[in-house]
Short mmCIF file of C-alpha atoms and ligand atoms in Angstrom, two decimals:
data_model
loop_
_atom_site.label_atom_id
_atom_site.label_comp_id
_atom_site.label_asym_id
_atom_site.label_seq_id
_atom_site.Cartn_x
_atom_site.Cartn_y
_atom_site.Cartn_z
CA UNK A 9 14.97 25.50 -8.02
CA UNK A 10 17.01 22.63 -8.92
CA UNK A 11 20.13 21.98 -6.45
CA UNK A 12 22.47 23.98 -8.96
CA UNK A 13 20.22 26.73 -8.84
CA UNK A 14 20.34 26.38 -4.92
CA UNK A 15 24.01 26.09 -4.77
CA UNK A 16 24.70 29.67 -6.67
CA UNK A 17 21.90 31.02 -4.44
CA UNK A 18 23.38 29.75 -1.15
CA UNK A 19 26.41 31.24 -2.56
CA UNK A 20 25.66 34.54 -3.07
CA UNK A 21 23.58 35.07 0.58
CA UNK A 22 26.99 33.46 2.06
CA UNK A 23 28.67 36.56 -0.26
CA UNK A 24 25.44 38.89 0.93
CA UNK A 25 26.78 37.49 4.52
CA UNK A 26 29.94 38.35 4.18
CA UNK A 27 29.65 41.93 3.00
CA UNK A 28 27.90 42.69 5.43
CA UNK A 29 29.82 41.94 8.03
CA UNK A 30 32.40 43.31 7.13
CA UNK A 31 31.26 46.41 6.61
CA UNK A 32 30.08 46.10 9.70
CA UNK A 33 33.45 44.83 11.55
CA UNK A 34 35.29 48.00 9.94
CA UNK A 35 33.07 50.25 11.88
CA UNK A 36 33.96 48.54 15.00
CA UNK A 37 37.43 49.00 13.98
CA UNK A 38 38.79 52.00 16.23
CA UNK A 39 37.41 49.56 19.32
CA UNK A 40 40.02 46.25 18.14
CA UNK A 41 43.01 48.91 17.01
CA UNK A 42 42.72 50.26 20.53
CA UNK A 43 43.78 46.56 21.78
CA UNK A 44 47.59 46.19 23.21
CA UNK A 45 49.83 43.77 21.23
CA UNK A 46 49.14 42.26 18.38
CA UNK A 47 46.18 41.33 17.18
CA UNK A 48 44.65 37.64 18.14
CA UNK A 49 44.99 37.31 14.15
CA UNK A 50 47.96 36.14 14.10
CA UNK A 51 47.60 33.17 16.31
CA UNK A 52 44.56 31.67 13.83
CA UNK A 53 44.31 28.59 13.01
CA UNK A 54 42.13 27.11 10.42
CA UNK A 55 41.54 23.30 10.70
CA UNK A 56 44.33 23.09 12.74
CA UNK A 57 46.49 24.46 10.04
CA UNK A 58 47.82 28.43 11.92
CA UNK A 59 46.94 31.00 9.47
CA UNK A 60 50.13 31.60 8.37
CA UNK A 61 49.76 35.49 7.38
CA UNK A 62 47.38 35.89 9.85
CA UNK A 63 49.73 38.97 11.26
CA UNK A 64 48.42 41.13 8.58
CA UNK A 65 45.39 39.98 7.39
CA UNK A 66 43.59 43.36 6.74
CA UNK A 67 40.88 44.02 9.82
CA UNK A 68 37.12 42.91 9.49
CA UNK A 69 37.89 40.32 6.63
CA UNK A 70 36.70 36.83 7.33
CA UNK A 71 38.42 33.94 6.76
CA UNK A 72 36.58 32.20 3.70
CA UNK A 73 37.70 29.12 5.62
CA UNK A 74 36.24 30.19 8.67
CA UNK A 75 32.58 31.38 6.90
CA UNK A 76 30.89 27.70 8.60
CA UNK A 77 28.05 30.76 9.68
CA UNK A 78 24.34 29.41 9.10
CA UNK A 79 22.49 31.75 8.05
CA UNK A 80 19.64 29.75 8.92
CA UNK A 81 20.36 28.99 12.67
CA UNK A 82 17.58 25.98 13.79
CA UNK A 83 16.48 25.61 10.31
CA UNK A 84 16.43 22.55 8.57
CA UNK A 85 19.31 22.63 5.53
CA UNK A 86 16.38 22.32 2.96
CA UNK A 87 14.67 25.48 3.63
CA UNK A 88 14.42 27.91 0.50
CA UNK A 89 15.83 30.93 1.43
CA UNK A 90 14.58 33.46 -0.52
CA UNK A 91 16.62 36.50 0.63
CA UNK A 92 19.60 37.18 3.62
CA UNK A 93 19.22 40.98 4.63
CA UNK A 94 16.31 40.64 5.54
CA UNK A 95 16.20 36.86 6.30
CA UNK A 96 13.45 34.87 3.97
CA UNK A 97 12.93 30.95 3.68
CA UNK A 98 10.69 28.81 2.83
CA UNK A 99 9.38 25.58 3.48
CA UNK A 100 9.62 23.06 0.25
CA UNK A 101 5.99 20.96 0.07
CA UNK A 102 7.02 17.45 1.15
CA UNK A 103 9.26 19.09 4.08
CA UNK A 104 5.04 19.88 5.48
CA UNK A 105 5.08 16.44 5.09
CA UNK A 106 3.94 16.35 9.18
CA UNK A 107 1.14 16.96 11.27
CA UNK A 108 2.52 19.62 13.38
CA UNK A 109 5.44 21.14 11.98
CA UNK A 110 8.50 21.00 13.13
CA UNK A 111 10.76 24.64 14.48
CA UNK A 112 12.95 23.33 12.49
CA UNK A 113 11.09 23.75 9.06
CA UNK A 114 8.28 26.26 10.23
CA UNK A 115 9.03 29.24 6.87
CA UNK A 116 11.16 32.50 8.22
CA UNK A 117 10.02 35.25 6.69
CA UNK A 118 11.33 38.91 8.69
CA UNK A 119 10.76 42.67 7.02
CA UNK A 120 13.63 43.71 9.28
CA UNK A 121 17.01 42.53 11.55
CA UNK A 122 16.15 39.96 14.31
CA UNK A 123 17.36 40.99 17.94
CA UNK A 124 21.53 40.48 17.98
CA UNK A 125 21.83 39.30 21.33
CA UNK A 126 18.47 36.89 21.98
CA UNK A 127 18.65 36.33 25.73
CA UNK A 128 19.54 33.24 27.75
CA UNK A 129 17.29 33.16 30.04
CA UNK A 130 14.28 35.32 29.08
CA UNK A 131 12.20 35.14 31.89
CA UNK A 132 13.05 39.72 32.33
CA UNK A 133 11.99 40.30 29.22
CA UNK A 134 9.28 42.48 29.23
CA UNK A 135 5.99 43.21 27.20
CA UNK A 136 4.33 46.13 28.35
CA UNK A 137 0.39 47.46 27.22
CA UNK A 138 -0.57 50.07 26.35
CA UNK A 139 -3.07 52.63 24.26
CA UNK A 140 -6.29 54.82 24.18
CA UNK A 141 -8.02 52.22 25.29
CA UNK A 142 -5.93 50.94 28.10
CA UNK A 143 -6.36 53.25 31.25
CA UNK A 144 -2.07 52.72 32.65
CA UNK A 145 0.82 51.19 30.73
CA UNK A 146 1.48 47.81 32.46
CA UNK A 147 4.22 45.79 31.71
CA UNK A 148 4.28 41.92 31.98
CA UNK A 149 7.44 40.04 32.61
CA UNK A 150 7.58 36.98 30.49
CA UNK A 151 7.92 35.20 34.19
CA UNK A 152 5.10 37.08 35.33
CA UNK A 153 3.25 36.36 32.34
CA UNK A 154 3.71 32.52 32.70
CA UNK A 155 2.70 32.44 36.50
CA UNK A 156 -0.16 34.27 36.34
CA UNK A 157 -2.32 33.37 33.44
CA UNK A 158 -3.80 30.20 32.83
CA UNK A 159 -1.12 28.22 30.14
CA UNK A 160 -2.90 26.69 26.72
CA UNK A 161 -1.86 24.54 23.77
CA UNK A 162 -3.33 25.65 19.83
CA UNK A 163 -2.10 23.87 16.54
CA UNK A 164 -2.95 26.84 14.99
CA UNK A 165 -1.46 27.74 11.51
CA UNK A 166 0.68 30.42 10.40
CA UNK A 167 0.56 31.85 6.49
CA UNK A 168 1.81 34.91 5.10
CA UNK A 169 -0.07 36.68 2.77
CA UNK A 170 1.97 36.36 0.25
CA UNK A 171 2.49 32.91 0.44
CA UNK A 172 1.64 32.43 -3.93
CA UNK A 173 3.34 35.41 -4.56
CA UNK A 174 5.73 33.74 -7.26
CA UNK A 175 2.59 33.29 -9.67
CA UNK A 176 1.46 36.33 -10.22
CA UNK A 177 1.23 38.57 -13.57
CA UNK A 178 2.58 41.30 -14.20
CA UNK A 179 4.59 40.35 -11.54
CA UNK A 180 4.24 41.87 -8.17
CA UNK A 181 7.29 42.96 -6.25
CA UNK A 182 8.26 41.09 -2.54
CA UNK A 183 9.44 38.38 -1.85
CA UNK A 184 8.88 36.08 -4.65
CA UNK A 185 7.43 32.60 -2.26
CA UNK A 186 6.23 29.42 -4.16
CA UNK A 187 4.07 27.56 -1.60
CA UNK A 188 6.06 27.03 1.27
CA UNK A 189 5.30 30.04 3.24
CA UNK A 190 3.13 28.20 5.38
CA UNK A 191 2.94 26.36 8.55
CA UNK A 192 1.44 24.67 11.58
CA UNK A 193 3.36 23.95 14.81
CA UNK A 194 2.29 23.48 18.63
CA UNK A 195 2.32 27.07 20.07
CA UNK A 196 2.34 27.60 23.79
CA UNK A 197 1.41 30.66 25.80
CA UNK A 198 -1.43 32.53 27.22
CA UNK A 199 -4.24 33.78 25.97
CA UNK A 200 -3.42 37.43 24.59
CA UNK A 201 -7.26 38.42 26.19
CA UNK A 202 -6.45 37.43 29.86
CA UNK A 203 -3.59 39.62 29.52
CA UNK A 204 -5.90 42.96 28.55
CA UNK A 205 -7.95 41.70 30.93
CA UNK A 206 -5.67 41.88 33.35
CA UNK A 207 -5.11 45.19 31.98
CA UNK A 208 -8.02 46.53 32.64
CA UNK A 209 -8.51 47.60 29.10
CA UNK A 210 -12.09 49.21 27.36
CA UNK A 211 -14.24 47.19 26.62
CA UNK A 212 -16.63 50.59 25.03
CA UNK A 213 -13.07 52.36 23.98
CA UNK A 214 -10.99 49.56 22.49
CA UNK A 215 -12.11 49.01 18.78
CA UNK A 216 -8.14 47.27 17.88
CA UNK A 217 -4.78 46.23 18.59
CA UNK A 218 -0.82 46.75 17.44
CA UNK A 219 1.63 45.07 17.86
CA UNK A 220 5.23 46.41 18.70
CA UNK A 221 8.77 44.10 18.66
CA UNK A 222 12.34 44.56 18.95
CA UNK A 223 13.97 43.65 15.52
CA UNK A 224 15.39 46.74 14.11
CA UNK A 225 14.73 48.66 11.30
CA UNK A 226 17.62 47.17 8.09
CA UNK A 227 18.15 50.82 8.12
CA UNK A 228 19.87 51.03 11.71
CA UNK A 229 17.30 53.83 12.58
CA UNK A 230 16.59 52.21 16.21
CA UNK A 231 13.61 55.21 15.86
CA UNK A 232 12.40 53.14 12.95
CA UNK A 233 9.70 51.06 13.08
CA UNK A 234 9.94 46.98 10.85
CA UNK A 235 6.56 46.19 11.11
CA UNK A 236 3.43 47.11 13.67
CA UNK A 237 0.54 45.38 13.00
CA UNK A 238 -2.59 44.86 14.89
CA UNK A 239 -6.00 42.93 14.37
CA UNK A 240 -9.62 43.76 15.46
CA UNK A 241 -10.31 43.52 19.01
CA UNK A 242 -13.20 40.57 18.46
CA UNK A 243 -9.68 38.70 17.09
CA UNK A 244 -7.35 39.89 19.72
CA UNK A 245 -9.66 38.41 21.91
CA UNK A 246 -10.50 35.17 20.18
CA UNK A 247 -9.88 31.93 22.84
CA UNK A 248 -6.82 31.08 20.20
CA UNK A 249 -4.80 34.14 20.51
CA UNK A 250 -2.21 34.04 22.31
CA UNK A 251 1.24 35.06 23.25
CA UNK A 252 2.73 32.53 22.52
CA UNK A 253 6.69 31.60 23.94
CA UNK A 254 6.93 27.74 22.85
CA UNK A 255 6.67 26.21 19.83
CA UNK A 256 6.24 22.46 19.81
CA UNK A 257 6.90 22.28 23.71
CA UNK A 258 10.35 24.05 23.18
CA UNK A 259 11.45 27.79 23.62
CA UNK A 260 10.78 30.16 19.67
CA UNK A 261 13.03 29.18 17.27
CA UNK A 262 15.26 32.69 17.50
CA UNK A 263 14.53 34.26 13.43
CA UNK A 264 10.86 32.47 14.33
CA UNK A 265 10.45 35.46 17.40
CA UNK A 266 12.42 33.91 20.53
CA UNK A 267 11.00 34.18 23.43
CA UNK A 268 7.57 35.89 22.65
CA UNK A 269 5.34 36.51 20.14
CA UNK A 270 1.71 36.68 18.92
CA UNK A 271 0.37 34.66 17.59
CA UNK A 272 -3.69 35.04 16.30
CA UNK A 273 -3.90 32.64 13.00
CA UNK A 274 -6.18 32.68 10.41
CA UNK A 275 -4.90 36.17 9.18
CA UNK A 276 -1.89 36.97 7.22
CA UNK A 277 0.66 35.75 9.28
CA UNK A 278 2.52 39.64 9.55
CA UNK A 279 -0.17 40.06 12.00
CA UNK A 280 1.74 37.57 14.38
CA UNK A 281 4.10 39.94 15.96
CA UNK A 282 7.25 38.54 16.67
CA UNK A 283 9.89 39.14 19.49
CA UNK A 284 6.67 40.81 21.14
CA UNK A 285 7.66 43.69 23.21
CA UNK A 286 4.43 45.78 23.30
CA UNK A 287 0.46 45.73 22.17
CA UNK A 288 -1.29 48.52 21.98
CA UNK A 289 -5.07 48.56 22.72
CA UNK A 290 -6.30 50.73 19.94
CA UNK A 291 -9.67 53.63 19.70
CA UNK A 292 -9.73 52.90 15.84
CA UNK A 293 -7.98 50.67 13.80
CA UNK A 294 -4.33 50.61 13.45
CA UNK A 295 -2.12 52.79 12.10
CA UNK A 296 1.23 51.13 12.21
CA UNK A 297 4.19 50.26 9.60
CA UNK A 298 2.62 48.33 6.90
CA UNK A 299 -1.65 48.90 8.10
CA UNK A 300 -1.07 51.38 5.47
CA UNK A 301 -1.22 51.56 1.29
CA UNK A 302 -0.55 48.38 -0.55
CA UNK A 303 0.95 46.84 2.38
CA UNK A 304 -1.42 43.56 2.73
CA UNK A 305 -3.80 45.40 2.07
CA UNK A 306 -5.95 44.77 -1.70
CA UNK A 307 -8.31 46.33 -3.57
CA UNK A 308 -12.06 46.30 -2.09
CA UNK A 309 -12.95 45.45 -5.44
CA UNK A 310 -12.31 42.95 -7.92
CA UNK A 311 -9.23 45.07 -11.22
CA UNK A 312 -7.78 44.27 -13.93
CA UNK A 313 -4.55 42.63 -13.34
CA UNK A 314 -1.57 45.68 -13.71
CA UNK A 315 -4.20 47.98 -12.85
CA UNK A 316 -3.10 50.84 -10.37
CA UNK A 317 -5.08 50.60 -7.75
CA UNK A 318 -5.96 54.22 -5.17
CA UNK A 319 -5.20 54.30 -1.49
CA UNK A 320 -9.10 54.83 -0.45
CA UNK A 321 -9.96 51.86 -3.12
CA UNK A 322 -7.67 49.32 -0.80
CA UNK A 323 -8.51 47.31 2.64
CA UNK A 324 -6.88 45.30 5.00
CA UNK A 325 -6.99 41.84 4.50
CA UNK A 326 -8.34 39.58 7.02
CA UNK A 327 -9.36 36.14 7.18
CA UNK A 328 -7.20 34.24 4.88
CA UNK A 329 -8.93 32.07 2.30
CA UNK A 330 -8.96 28.13 1.79
CA UNK A 331 -6.54 26.41 0.41
CA UNK A 332 -3.88 23.18 0.45
CA UNK A 333 -1.01 21.37 -0.12
CA UNK A 334 -0.07 18.19 -1.06
CA UNK A 335 3.31 17.45 0.93
CA UNK A 336 3.73 13.63 -0.52
CA UNK A 337 4.53 12.50 -2.86
CA UNK A 338 7.19 15.07 -3.89
CA UNK A 339 6.90 16.62 -6.92
CA UNK A 340 8.58 14.22 -9.69
CA UNK A 341 7.53 10.77 -8.43
CA UNK A 342 7.98 8.48 -10.51
CA UNK A 343 5.22 5.53 -10.31
CA UNK A 344 7.29 1.91 -11.64
CA UNK A 345 5.55 -1.04 -10.29
CA UNK A 346 2.35 0.44 -9.33
CA UNK A 347 -0.63 2.20 -10.73
CA UNK A 348 -1.72 3.76 -7.56
CA UNK A 349 -0.24 6.16 -5.27
CA UNK A 350 -1.67 7.15 -2.18
CA UNK A 351 -1.13 11.51 -1.43
CA UNK A 352 -1.89 13.52 1.69
CA UNK A 353 -1.52 16.59 2.90
CA UNK A 354 -2.41 19.28 5.29
CA UNK A 355 -5.69 21.79 4.36
CA UNK A 356 -6.76 24.82 6.13
CA UNK A 357 -8.53 27.56 6.20
CA UNK A 358 -8.91 31.31 7.56
CA UNK A 359 -11.83 31.28 9.21
CA UNK A 360 -14.55 27.84 10.04
CA UNK A 361 -12.91 24.06 9.12
CA UNK A 362 -12.74 22.73 5.63
CA UNK A 363 -15.25 20.65 4.95
CA UNK A 364 -13.46 18.54 1.60
CA UNK A 365 -10.49 18.16 -0.02
CA UNK A 366 -10.92 16.02 -3.54
CA UNK A 367 -8.13 15.81 -5.94
CA UNK A 368 -7.80 15.46 -10.38
CA UNK A 369 -5.09 13.21 -12.49
CA UNK A 370 -6.83 14.45 -15.41
CA UNK A 371 -6.27 18.33 -14.62
CA UNK A 372 -9.69 19.19 -13.63
CA UNK A 373 -11.49 17.92 -15.67
CA UNK A 374 -13.03 15.06 -12.59
CA UNK A 375 -12.75 15.17 -9.52
CA UNK A 376 -12.74 12.88 -6.16
CA UNK A 377 -12.86 12.86 -2.48
CA UNK A 378 -10.21 12.21 -0.29
CA UNK A 379 -10.62 11.54 3.39
CA UNK A 380 -10.13 14.61 5.34
CA UNK A 381 -9.64 15.09 8.84
CA UNK A 382 -11.29 17.41 11.35
CA UNK A 383 -8.84 20.26 12.73
CA UNK A 384 -7.13 19.66 16.07
CA UNK A 385 -8.80 23.02 17.53
CA UNK A 386 -10.01 25.73 15.31
CA UNK A 387 -7.02 27.05 13.01
CA UNK A 388 -5.15 24.34 13.50
CA UNK A 389 -4.99 22.59 9.22
CA UNK A 390 -6.54 19.79 8.21
CA UNK A 391 -5.07 16.33 6.55
CA UNK A 392 -5.81 14.43 3.43
CA UNK A 393 -5.22 11.17 2.33
CA UNK A 394 -5.64 9.64 -1.50
CA UNK A 395 -4.81 6.64 -3.17
CA UNK A 396 -4.57 7.64 -7.13
CA UNK A 397 -4.65 5.28 -9.54
CA UNK A 398 -3.78 5.99 -13.15
CA UNK A 399 -5.11 4.00 -16.52
CA UNK A 400 -2.43 4.20 -18.29
CA UNK A 401 1.66 4.81 -18.53
CA UNK A 402 3.02 9.08 -19.02
CA UNK A 403 2.63 12.12 -17.12
CA UNK A 404 0.45 13.15 -15.01
CA UNK A 405 -0.60 15.63 -12.86
CA UNK A 406 -1.63 15.11 -9.45
CA UNK A 407 -4.40 18.16 -8.44
CA UNK A 408 -6.10 19.14 -5.30
CA UNK A 409 -7.93 21.33 -4.27
CA UNK A 410 -10.33 22.20 -0.62
CA UNK A 411 -13.80 23.75 -0.54
CA UNK A 412 -14.45 25.76 2.82
CA UNK A 413 -17.91 25.47 4.67
CA UNK A 414 -18.74 27.77 3.06
CA UNK A 415 -19.05 25.92 0.07
CA UNK A 416 -16.24 28.10 -1.17
CA UNK A 417 -13.17 26.07 -3.44
CA UNK A 418 -10.24 27.34 -4.29
CA UNK A 419 -9.51 28.24 -7.83
CA UNK A 420 -7.80 26.57 -10.34
CA UNK A 421 -5.64 29.35 -11.86
CA UNK A 422 -4.52 32.45 -9.99
CA UNK A 423 -7.09 34.34 -8.29
CA UNK A 424 -7.82 38.07 -7.86
CA UNK A 425 -5.03 40.16 -9.00
CA UNK A 426 -3.75 42.78 -6.76
CA UNK A 427 -0.28 45.83 -6.40
CA UNK A 428 1.36 43.49 -3.61
CA UNK A 429 0.70 39.84 -4.97
CA UNK A 430 -1.49 38.96 -1.35
CA UNK A 431 -4.26 35.87 -1.24
CA UNK A 432 -2.88 32.95 -3.87
CA UNK A 433 -4.72 30.33 -2.79
CA UNK A 434 -4.62 28.57 -6.30
CA UNK A 435 -4.71 24.71 -6.42
CA UNK A 436 -2.10 23.00 -6.09
CA UNK A 437 -0.15 20.52 -8.44
CA UNK A 438 2.73 17.73 -8.09
CA UNK A 439 3.78 15.85 -11.75
CA UNK A 440 3.94 12.32 -11.54
CA UNK A 441 5.65 9.65 -14.20
CA UNK A 442 3.90 6.76 -14.66
CA UNK A 443 6.35 4.14 -16.55
N1 MTE R 503 8.47 42.09 14.83
C1 MTE R 503 7.82 41.50 13.69
N2 MTE R 503 7.12 39.87 13.82
C2 MTE R 503 6.94 39.94 12.41
C3 MTE R 503 7.47 40.33 11.03
C4 MTE R 503 8.72 40.97 11.63
O1 MTE R 503 8.98 41.09 10.32
N3 MTE R 503 8.84 41.63 12.28
N4 MTE R 503 6.60 39.59 10.14
C5 MTE R 503 5.73 39.35 9.60
C6 MTE R 503 5.17 38.32 8.80
S1 MTE R 503 5.46 39.17 7.37
C7 MTE R 503 5.07 36.95 8.67
S2 MTE R 503 4.68 36.55 6.94
C8 MTE R 503 5.79 36.14 10.00
C9 MTE R 503 6.18 35.63 9.66
O2 MTE R 503 6.37 34.37 10.93
P1 MTE R 503 7.55 33.42 10.58
O3 MTE R 503 8.88 34.28 10.53
O4 MTE R 503 7.53 32.81 12.04
O5 MTE R 503 7.65 32.37 9.86
O6 MTE R 503 5.88 37.34 11.15
C10 MTE R 503 5.40 38.31 11.47
N5 MTE R 503 5.92 38.80 13.09
MO1 MO R 504 3.91 37.78 5.90
#
């Protein structure tokens, strides 16, 4: 997306916000009109100037000059906004060129509306543990979770199952993510396992867990669940499955689930419930919102692009496939005095580690090794580097390809078409001009 397009998106986003706010403020107008005396509007100023006709400004109309509200509070201005209601924004590759993703750079994927008034003091936030495989529901406050259980910190990669959806043909509905619905910050919290044990969950009955969060459905209906997904109990009990309150040592950004969220890395990030209020330990596969139909499910066996697939032939996505991203240089780099170019990026996969990353400058005819770090802990992304040498001036592409420990490599072209456009792990490519 060039900068002009981005401005257009920002503008329509702002307009969307404006209309939405206008409608919601109108709903509250009876309350405002009940106020005695003149509305404050007559005394409004904008940038130090009195709003001359402020007293007759229709209720609910926001002054354009005041419209400085940030659609992505706490986020880097370089994120690409895909949607503003619900908020969805992805991170361009070059902004992910940090070993540990900055909290301001982690993508945002909301299915509903984030809780309206995040608590200043979250210590009283509650998490309930319930479900068929828990003898008696138990409620913990955040302060109790923090006081009672051992704190753990891990770098954990989160990737939306729909990252890369944009490439699907025939296209898949949903956010048209390109490459940026991924990141790997450091998370701090307690092990879900420790908390489930404290709630005396039944090992023989437990099959799956499911989460609930405090966001609200787009319809505004308080009884409608936005999303309630989960993981098999074995995944829930892994050391790295956390109930987290911090990202990079600070409270989790509001848009990423402040003050408490689940982080179960390696699976599509949709299992990592935000604004976490409840975990149920189920005696069956969790059947919450977005566990069924085409949501986060793919055909159990490959199908032809565009095929219609019956519900019973769809399987829940579990481990994410091996993938990599070139984060430096930015695509479109121009080399002037030199024919060598250092490249860098990250590689990750949903289970085990990435065994190697290679790069190609001749459209995949030959591949050259990159250096690759070991993950600092399971599910942390790994970092690769290489120095490309170009034989002559002209247009090139640098392609990167990761291979997991099982020997499975990223495909060059879009793999396994599926109705909702999940799991695109095709190789990332950047353009380079050598002059
Ligand atoms: N409560 C709640 N949890 C949620 C979601 C949501 O909409 N509501 N979105 C899910 C999806 S689809 C993804 S990809 C991740 C995104 O996490 P992030 O916004 O922190 O990057 O959160 C998951 N957890
Ligand atoms: Mo997602």
